[in-house]
Short mmCIF file of C-alpha atoms and ligand atoms in Angstrom, two decimals:
data_model
loop_
_atom_site.label_atom_id
_atom_site.label_comp_id
_atom_site.label_asym_id
_atom_site.label_seq_id
_atom_site.Cartn_x
_atom_site.Cartn_y
_atom_site.Cartn_z
CA MET A 1 89.48 109.25 -6.18
CA ARG A 2 86.74 107.84 -3.93
CA LYS A 3 87.62 104.38 -2.65
CA TYR A 4 85.33 101.70 -1.27
CA ARG A 5 86.36 98.44 0.34
CA ILE A 6 84.05 95.58 -0.62
CA ALA A 7 84.07 92.19 1.12
CA VAL A 8 83.29 89.52 -1.47
CA ILE A 9 81.76 86.21 -0.35
CA PRO A 10 80.82 84.11 -3.41
CA GLY A 11 79.72 81.13 -1.25
CA ASP A 12 78.66 77.91 -2.96
CA GLY A 13 77.16 76.49 -6.13
CA ILE A 14 76.05 79.10 -8.62
CA GLY A 15 77.10 81.77 -6.09
CA GLU A 16 80.62 81.11 -7.38
CA GLU A 17 79.42 81.32 -10.98
CA VAL A 18 77.49 84.58 -10.82
CA MET A 19 79.87 86.47 -8.52
CA PRO A 20 82.66 86.97 -11.12
CA GLU A 21 80.06 88.35 -13.54
CA GLY A 22 78.79 90.76 -10.91
CA ILE A 23 82.31 92.02 -10.27
CA ARG A 24 82.98 92.33 -13.97
CA VAL A 25 79.99 94.63 -14.35
CA LEU A 26 81.00 96.68 -11.29
CA ASP A 27 84.44 97.18 -12.81
CA ALA A 28 82.96 98.12 -16.17
CA VAL A 29 80.71 100.77 -14.68
CA SER A 30 83.45 102.22 -12.49
CA ARG A 31 85.63 102.59 -15.60
CA ARG A 32 82.77 104.27 -17.41
CA VAL A 33 81.80 106.70 -14.64
CA GLY A 34 85.25 107.32 -13.16
CA GLY A 35 86.09 109.08 -9.92
CA PHE A 36 85.78 106.01 -7.73
CA ARG A 37 87.40 102.65 -7.23
CA LEU A 38 86.17 99.44 -5.60
CA GLU A 39 88.76 97.41 -3.72
CA TYR A 40 87.73 93.81 -3.22
CA GLU A 41 88.78 91.34 -0.61
CA HIS A 42 87.63 87.76 -1.23
CA PHE A 43 86.57 85.42 1.54
CA PRO A 44 86.33 81.67 0.81
CA TRP A 45 83.58 81.13 3.37
CA GLY A 46 80.79 78.66 2.70
CA CYS A 47 80.23 74.91 2.63
CA ARG A 48 83.60 73.91 1.22
CA TYR A 49 85.23 75.94 3.98
CA TYR A 50 82.93 74.16 6.41
CA LEU A 51 83.95 70.70 5.22
CA GLU A 52 87.59 71.61 5.92
CA ASN A 53 87.20 73.70 9.05
CA ARG A 54 83.91 72.62 10.63
CA ARG A 55 82.69 76.18 10.53
CA MET A 56 81.14 78.29 7.80
CA MET A 57 83.31 81.36 8.33
CA ALA A 58 86.47 82.32 10.19
CA SER A 59 86.01 82.66 13.94
CA ASP A 60 86.73 86.40 13.77
CA GLY A 61 84.73 86.78 10.54
CA LEU A 62 82.02 89.01 11.98
CA GLU A 63 84.64 91.46 13.31
CA THR A 64 86.61 91.35 10.05
CA LEU A 65 83.55 92.28 8.01
CA GLN A 66 82.86 95.38 10.08
CA SER A 67 85.74 97.34 8.53
CA PHE A 68 84.29 97.13 5.00
CA ASP A 69 82.03 99.61 3.24
CA ALA A 70 79.76 96.85 1.94
CA ILE A 71 79.51 93.08 1.50
CA TYR A 72 78.80 91.44 -1.84
CA PHE A 73 77.42 87.94 -1.25
CA GLY A 74 76.58 85.10 -3.68
CA ALA A 75 74.66 82.20 -2.13
CA VAL A 76 75.33 79.32 0.24
CA GLY A 77 74.17 75.72 0.38
CA PHE A 78 75.69 72.41 -0.63
CA PRO A 79 73.90 69.06 -0.76
CA SER A 80 76.42 67.45 1.63
CA VAL A 81 75.99 70.09 4.35
CA PRO A 82 72.63 70.42 6.12
CA ASP A 83 70.90 73.65 5.09
CA HIS A 84 70.37 74.83 8.64
CA VAL A 85 74.13 74.55 9.22
CA SER A 86 75.01 76.58 6.13
CA LEU A 87 72.38 79.26 6.66
CA ARG A 88 72.84 79.55 10.41
CA GLY A 89 76.63 79.59 10.08
CA LEU A 90 77.00 82.46 7.64
CA ARG A 91 74.16 84.56 6.27
CA LEU A 92 72.00 84.72 9.38
CA PRO A 93 74.81 85.64 11.83
CA ILE A 94 75.98 88.37 9.45
CA CYS A 95 72.49 89.87 9.15
CA GLN A 96 71.91 89.62 12.89
CA ARG A 97 75.27 90.79 14.22
CA LEU A 98 75.63 93.63 11.71
CA GLU A 99 72.07 94.77 12.47
CA GLN A 100 71.00 94.52 8.84
CA TYR A 101 67.44 94.64 10.04
CA VAL A 102 65.96 95.72 6.72
CA CYS A 103 65.90 93.19 3.92
CA TYR A 104 64.99 95.26 0.87
CA ARG A 105 63.62 93.18 -2.00
CA PRO A 106 62.17 94.78 -5.13
CA SER A 107 60.10 92.77 -7.61
CA ARG A 108 59.69 94.31 -11.01
CA ILE A 109 58.83 92.87 -14.41
CA LEU A 110 61.71 94.04 -16.59
CA PRO A 111 61.03 95.12 -20.17
CA GLY A 112 60.99 92.18 -22.57
CA ILE A 113 60.51 89.59 -19.81
CA LYS A 114 57.49 87.35 -19.97
CA SER A 115 55.68 87.03 -16.65
CA PRO A 116 54.03 83.65 -16.01
CA LEU A 117 50.92 85.67 -15.09
CA ALA A 118 48.64 86.00 -18.10
CA GLY A 119 48.52 89.50 -19.49
CA LYS A 120 51.04 91.07 -17.09
CA ARG A 121 53.84 93.07 -18.64
CA ALA A 122 56.66 95.41 -17.63
CA GLY A 123 55.25 98.09 -15.35
CA ASP A 124 52.37 95.92 -14.10
CA VAL A 125 54.42 94.60 -11.18
CA ASP A 126 56.65 97.08 -9.35
CA LEU A 127 56.67 96.38 -5.66
CA VAL A 128 59.12 96.25 -2.77
CA VAL A 129 58.98 93.83 0.13
CA ILE A 130 60.62 95.08 3.31
CA ARG A 131 61.39 91.95 5.25
CA GLU A 132 62.36 92.01 8.92
CA ASN A 133 65.82 90.50 8.91
CA THR A 134 67.13 89.89 12.44
CA GLU A 135 64.45 88.20 14.55
CA GLY A 136 60.92 86.85 14.19
CA GLU A 137 60.68 83.22 13.13
CA TYR A 138 64.44 83.12 12.36
CA ALA A 139 65.62 84.35 15.77
CA GLY A 140 67.08 80.93 16.51
CA ALA A 141 65.50 80.48 19.96
CA GLY A 142 64.56 76.90 20.69
CA GLY A 143 65.87 73.40 20.97
CA ARG A 144 65.06 69.72 21.21
CA ALA A 145 64.25 67.70 24.27
CA HIS A 146 64.27 63.90 24.64
CA ALA A 147 66.57 63.71 21.61
CA GLY A 148 66.35 60.36 19.85
CA LEU A 149 63.52 59.01 22.00
CA PRO A 150 59.99 58.34 20.82
CA ILE A 151 58.85 61.30 22.94
CA GLU A 152 61.27 63.69 21.18
CA VAL A 153 60.07 67.31 21.13
CA ALA A 154 61.28 70.28 19.07
CA VAL A 155 60.50 73.89 19.99
CA GLU A 156 61.26 76.91 17.83
CA THR A 157 60.10 80.17 19.35
CA ALA A 158 59.47 83.23 17.24
CA VAL A 159 60.88 86.36 18.86
CA PHE A 160 59.25 89.71 18.11
CA SER A 161 60.54 92.70 20.04
CA ARG A 162 58.89 96.11 20.05
CA VAL A 163 62.19 97.73 19.01
CA GLY A 164 62.71 95.12 16.30
CA ILE A 165 59.28 95.67 14.80
CA GLU A 166 59.34 99.45 15.15
CA ARG A 167 62.60 99.97 13.32
CA VAL A 168 61.70 97.92 10.27
CA VAL A 169 58.14 99.21 10.12
CA ARG A 170 59.30 102.83 10.32
CA TYR A 171 61.69 102.17 7.42
CA ALA A 172 58.81 100.71 5.40
CA TYR A 173 56.54 103.69 6.10
CA ARG A 174 59.29 106.09 5.00
CA LEU A 175 59.76 104.15 1.79
CA ALA A 176 56.00 104.07 1.19
CA ALA A 177 55.84 107.84 1.79
CA SER A 178 58.41 108.29 -0.99
CA ARG A 179 56.49 106.05 -3.42
CA ARG A 180 52.74 105.46 -3.89
CA LYS A 181 51.88 106.24 -0.22
CA HIS A 182 50.42 102.82 0.33
CA LEU A 183 51.81 100.25 2.76
CA VAL A 184 50.60 96.69 3.15
CA SER A 185 51.46 94.93 6.39
CA ALA A 186 51.60 91.15 6.06
CA THR A 187 50.16 89.57 9.18
CA LYS A 188 48.54 86.45 10.53
CA SER A 189 47.40 87.78 13.88
CA ASN A 190 44.20 85.77 13.72
CA ALA A 191 46.26 82.66 14.45
CA GLN A 192 49.49 84.05 15.91
CA GLN A 193 47.77 85.77 18.78
CA HIS A 194 50.84 86.91 20.76
CA THR A 195 53.55 87.91 18.32
CA LEU A 196 51.59 89.23 15.38
CA THR A 197 49.10 91.18 17.47
CA LEU A 198 52.13 93.08 18.77
CA TRP A 199 53.23 93.47 15.14
CA ASP A 200 49.80 94.89 14.18
CA GLN A 201 49.79 97.22 17.16
CA VAL A 202 53.22 98.65 16.37
CA VAL A 203 52.28 99.06 12.70
CA GLU A 204 49.30 101.14 13.78
CA GLU A 205 51.28 103.20 16.30
CA VAL A 206 54.15 104.02 13.93
CA GLY A 207 51.57 104.83 11.26
CA ARG A 208 50.51 107.92 13.24
CA GLU A 209 53.85 109.47 12.24
CA PHE A 210 52.86 109.02 8.58
CA PRO A 211 49.34 110.39 8.14
CA ASP A 212 49.78 110.53 4.33
CA VAL A 213 50.44 106.80 4.00
CA ARG A 214 47.43 104.52 3.67
CA ILE A 215 48.03 101.37 5.68
CA GLU A 216 46.36 98.10 4.83
CA ARG A 217 46.62 95.05 7.02
CA VAL A 218 46.39 91.82 5.00
CA LEU A 219 46.55 88.23 6.20
CA VAL A 220 49.58 86.64 4.59
CA ASP A 221 47.73 83.77 2.94
CA ALA A 222 45.34 86.17 1.21
CA LEU A 223 48.33 88.33 0.34
CA ALA A 224 49.99 85.39 -1.43
CA ALA A 225 46.89 85.04 -3.58
CA ARG A 226 46.90 88.77 -4.27
CA PHE A 227 50.52 88.58 -5.53
CA VAL A 228 49.19 86.29 -8.24
CA LEU A 229 45.77 87.79 -8.92
CA LYS A 230 46.29 91.53 -8.46
CA PRO A 231 49.98 92.37 -8.10
CA GLU A 232 49.43 95.86 -9.51
CA SER A 233 47.54 96.71 -6.30
CA LEU A 234 50.76 96.27 -4.28
CA ASP A 235 53.54 98.81 -3.75
CA VAL A 236 55.41 98.54 -0.43
CA ILE A 237 54.87 95.52 1.79
CA VAL A 238 56.31 95.05 5.27
CA ALA A 239 56.59 91.49 6.52
CA SER A 240 58.18 89.34 9.18
CA ASN A 241 61.32 87.34 8.43
CA LEU A 242 59.59 84.11 7.35
CA PHE A 243 56.66 85.74 5.55
CA GLY A 244 59.02 88.07 3.69
CA ASP A 245 61.23 85.17 2.70
CA ILE A 246 58.32 83.28 1.15
CA LEU A 247 56.64 86.28 -0.48
CA THR A 248 59.85 87.34 -2.21
CA ASP A 249 60.39 84.03 -4.01
CA LEU A 250 56.80 84.45 -5.17
CA GLY A 251 57.54 88.06 -6.16
CA ALA A 252 60.56 86.90 -8.16
CA ALA A 253 58.58 84.14 -9.85
CA ILE A 254 55.77 86.42 -11.05
CA CYS A 255 58.45 88.70 -12.53
CA GLY A 256 59.79 85.88 -14.66
CA SER A 257 62.57 84.15 -12.68
CA LEU A 258 64.17 83.68 -9.32
CA GLY A 259 67.45 84.36 -11.11
CA ILE A 260 66.66 88.06 -11.52
CA ALA A 261 65.68 89.13 -8.03
CA PRO A 262 68.09 91.23 -5.93
CA SER A 263 68.16 91.81 -2.22
CA GLY A 264 69.84 94.27 0.13
CA ASN A 265 70.41 93.45 3.79
CA ILE A 266 70.56 96.98 5.08
CA ASN A 267 71.75 98.60 8.26
CA PRO A 268 70.02 101.95 7.69
CA GLU A 269 72.07 103.78 10.34
CA ARG A 270 75.26 102.74 8.50
CA ARG A 271 76.86 101.75 11.77
CA TYR A 272 77.75 98.43 10.12
CA PRO A 273 78.25 97.48 6.47
CA SER A 274 75.20 96.36 4.51
CA MET A 275 75.19 93.17 2.43
CA PHE A 276 73.89 92.70 -1.11
CA GLU A 277 72.91 89.22 -2.33
CA PRO A 278 70.54 87.76 -4.88
CA VAL A 279 67.30 86.25 -3.55
CA HIS A 280 68.12 82.86 -5.06
CA GLY A 281 70.15 80.08 -3.44
CA SER A 282 73.05 77.97 -4.71
CA ALA A 283 70.86 76.09 -7.25
CA PRO A 284 72.61 72.67 -7.14
CA ASP A 285 70.33 71.47 -9.96
CA ILE A 286 72.03 73.72 -12.53
CA VAL A 287 75.48 74.18 -11.04
CA GLY A 288 78.47 73.67 -13.36
CA ARG A 289 76.48 74.17 -16.56
CA GLY A 290 77.28 77.84 -17.05
CA ILE A 291 73.61 78.77 -17.40
CA ALA A 292 72.87 80.49 -14.08
CA ASN A 293 71.24 83.84 -14.64
CA PRO A 294 73.67 86.52 -13.41
CA ILE A 295 71.10 89.34 -13.45
CA GLY A 296 70.13 88.95 -9.77
CA MET A 297 73.77 89.25 -8.76
CA ILE A 298 74.39 92.16 -11.12
CA TRP A 299 71.26 94.03 -10.00
CA CYS A 300 72.53 93.62 -6.40
CA GLY A 301 75.71 95.34 -7.52
CA ALA A 302 73.61 98.27 -8.74
CA MET A 303 71.85 98.44 -5.38
CA MET A 304 75.21 98.33 -3.60
CA LEU A 305 76.58 101.19 -5.70
CA ASP A 306 73.49 103.24 -4.98
CA PHE A 307 73.76 102.54 -1.26
CA ILE A 308 77.43 103.53 -0.96
CA GLY A 309 76.65 106.80 -2.73
CA GLU A 310 77.62 106.04 -6.35
CA THR A 311 74.06 106.60 -7.51
CA GLU A 312 74.91 107.43 -11.13
CA ALA A 313 76.86 104.17 -11.49
CA GLY A 314 74.00 102.22 -9.91
CA ARG A 315 71.50 103.80 -12.28
CA LEU A 316 73.64 102.96 -15.30
CA VAL A 317 73.89 99.30 -14.33
CA GLU A 318 70.14 99.06 -13.84
CA SER A 319 69.51 100.62 -17.20
CA ALA A 320 72.04 98.32 -18.91
CA ILE A 321 70.18 95.33 -17.42
CA ARG A 322 66.89 96.71 -18.77
CA ASP A 323 68.42 97.29 -22.21
CA VAL A 324 69.56 93.67 -22.37
CA THR A 325 66.22 92.20 -21.27
CA ALA A 326 64.30 94.54 -23.60
CA ASP A 327 66.51 93.44 -26.47
CA GLY A 328 65.68 89.83 -25.58
CA SER A 329 68.30 88.08 -27.69
CA VAL A 330 70.75 87.28 -24.85
CA LEU A 331 68.86 85.58 -22.02
CA THR A 332 69.58 82.49 -19.93
CA PRO A 333 67.28 79.41 -20.11
CA ASP A 334 65.29 80.36 -16.99
CA LEU A 335 64.04 83.32 -19.05
CA GLY A 336 63.41 81.23 -22.14
CA GLY A 337 66.70 82.01 -23.87
CA ASN A 338 69.77 79.90 -24.59
CA ALA A 339 72.59 82.23 -23.57
CA THR A 340 75.22 81.41 -20.97
CA THR A 341 75.93 83.25 -17.73
CA ARG A 342 78.97 84.82 -19.35
CA GLU A 343 77.13 85.93 -22.48
CA VAL A 344 74.53 87.78 -20.42
CA SER A 345 77.13 89.66 -18.39
CA SER A 346 79.06 90.42 -21.60
CA ALA A 347 75.92 91.93 -23.11
CA ILE A 348 75.46 94.10 -20.01
CA VAL A 349 79.12 95.17 -20.06
CA GLU A 350 78.75 96.08 -23.74
CA LYS A 351 75.78 98.33 -22.98
CA LEU A 352 77.95 100.06 -20.38
CA ALA A 353 80.87 100.66 -22.71
P1 LIG B 1 67.44 77.98 -5.26
O1 LIG B 1 67.10 79.42 -5.25
O2 LIG B 1 68.88 77.67 -5.20
O3 LIG B 1 66.82 77.27 -6.56
C1 LIG B 1 65.42 77.20 -6.81
C2 LIG B 1 65.18 76.99 -8.32
O4 LIG B 1 65.48 78.23 -9.00
C3 LIG B 1 66.09 75.95 -8.92
O5 LIG B 1 65.39 75.23 -9.90
C4 LIG B 1 67.21 76.75 -9.56
O6 LIG B 1 67.82 76.13 -10.66
C5 LIG B 1 66.50 78.02 -9.97
N1 LIG B 1 67.42 79.17 -9.91
C6 LIG B 1 67.85 79.79 -8.79
N2 LIG B 1 68.71 80.77 -9.11
C7 LIG B 1 68.83 80.78 -10.44
C8 LIG B 1 69.60 81.55 -11.37
N3 LIG B 1 70.41 82.56 -10.97
N4 LIG B 1 69.47 81.26 -12.68
C9 LIG B 1 68.66 80.29 -13.10
N5 LIG B 1 67.92 79.52 -12.28
C10 LIG B 1 68.01 79.75 -10.96
O7 LIG B 1 66.66 77.34 -4.01
P2 LIG B 1 66.69 75.83 -3.44
O8 LIG B 1 66.84 74.88 -4.55
O9 LIG B 1 65.54 75.77 -2.55
O10 LIG B 1 67.97 75.77 -2.52
C11 LIG B 1 69.24 75.33 -2.96
C12 LIG B 1 70.27 75.60 -1.88
O11 LIG B 1 70.42 77.01 -1.71
C13 LIG B 1 69.89 75.06 -0.51
O12 LIG B 1 71.06 74.56 0.06
C14 LIG B 1 69.39 76.28 0.25
O13 LIG B 1 69.55 76.18 1.63
C15 LIG B 1 70.28 77.36 -0.33
N6 LIG B 1 69.71 78.70 -0.27
C16 LIG B 1 70.58 79.71 0.07
C17 LIG B 1 70.16 81.01 0.09
C18 LIG B 1 71.18 82.06 0.39
O14 LIG B 1 72.35 81.84 0.33
N7 LIG B 1 70.77 83.25 0.71
C19 LIG B 1 68.78 81.38 -0.24
C20 LIG B 1 67.95 80.26 -0.64
C21 LIG B 1 68.41 78.96 -0.63
MG1 LIG B 2 64.56 82.80 0.46
#
């Protein structure tokens, strides 16, 4: 029996509502496929933990996580805790310390789902954003001077290293080579003359290793418009931390809902565990109503299974999700239905039985 140790961090808000449904589906598929077992350890880290302990995770949390095969993460954020505290205290340190430098975010219109873009249907949008996940605009370098005075100044410096760009760009080229052999690099080097010119240069240099991949450099503002106007012209996109963050909410929206989109924070060398979390946040506006869409969380579970080597199980979960959306009768309100979180995961579990 193959065994995998999974660290479970539900976090806050709807993170706590969708996580049990994700685990339920993982258990259902492991029963169905057999031959492997997932052993979970739950960590209560997040904003409630912060309000009691003045920190978002245990002081040895980053070491503790290193012994797991993967991390399954819900979402963090609580109205009474500043967002920079919750993000900087948990998700960002995990991604940075565990060198999860690839943030892998597919956007796909699932069968039966209505895109807000006129005339776009399943198959018309099928793209992957590879977001740099350890540095760039989210490196955390900066500070405030003259705090509290009228002359107060805040500085936040983007950090782009050659190694940091190279490793994520090479990953994106490899992925593009395995798909439609077309890579779009999101840039803004007309205005960001130091950091993003280095980005462009490295994209071009690494590209010489991949002569079969057509590279297209697109300014990020024009790229945002292209997501809306011509998403079928996009396949693999490589972007900095901030650009990738913004583009992937847009990618989720054009595919019908933020509640569907999955994300993998990947350490490709497998030196450290990778972390799988939905793109969405803790959604305080719908928390407690039992209507959060669990598909993002469940799709992340499929990605996690695939990554740890249980590819058949991952494929089955993805196809069960597609069966449920194609059927269309059990969908949460964000997708125009009136089903609950639980009813959607039950429908997916049923397809797996
Ligand atoms: P959000 O993603 O939580 O919500 C944006 C909108 O999408 C809301 O109207 C929400 O109801 C809807 N939505 C999100 N997920 C949904 C789901 N599964 N089903 C149905 N509807 C869903 O982003 P927002 O409102 O900007 O941030 C809320 C909190 O989440 C903040 O504290 C923020 O810092 C945090 N956040 C955390 C992230 C993480 O843990 N990785 C990522 C993004 C935001
Ligand atoms: Mg985001």
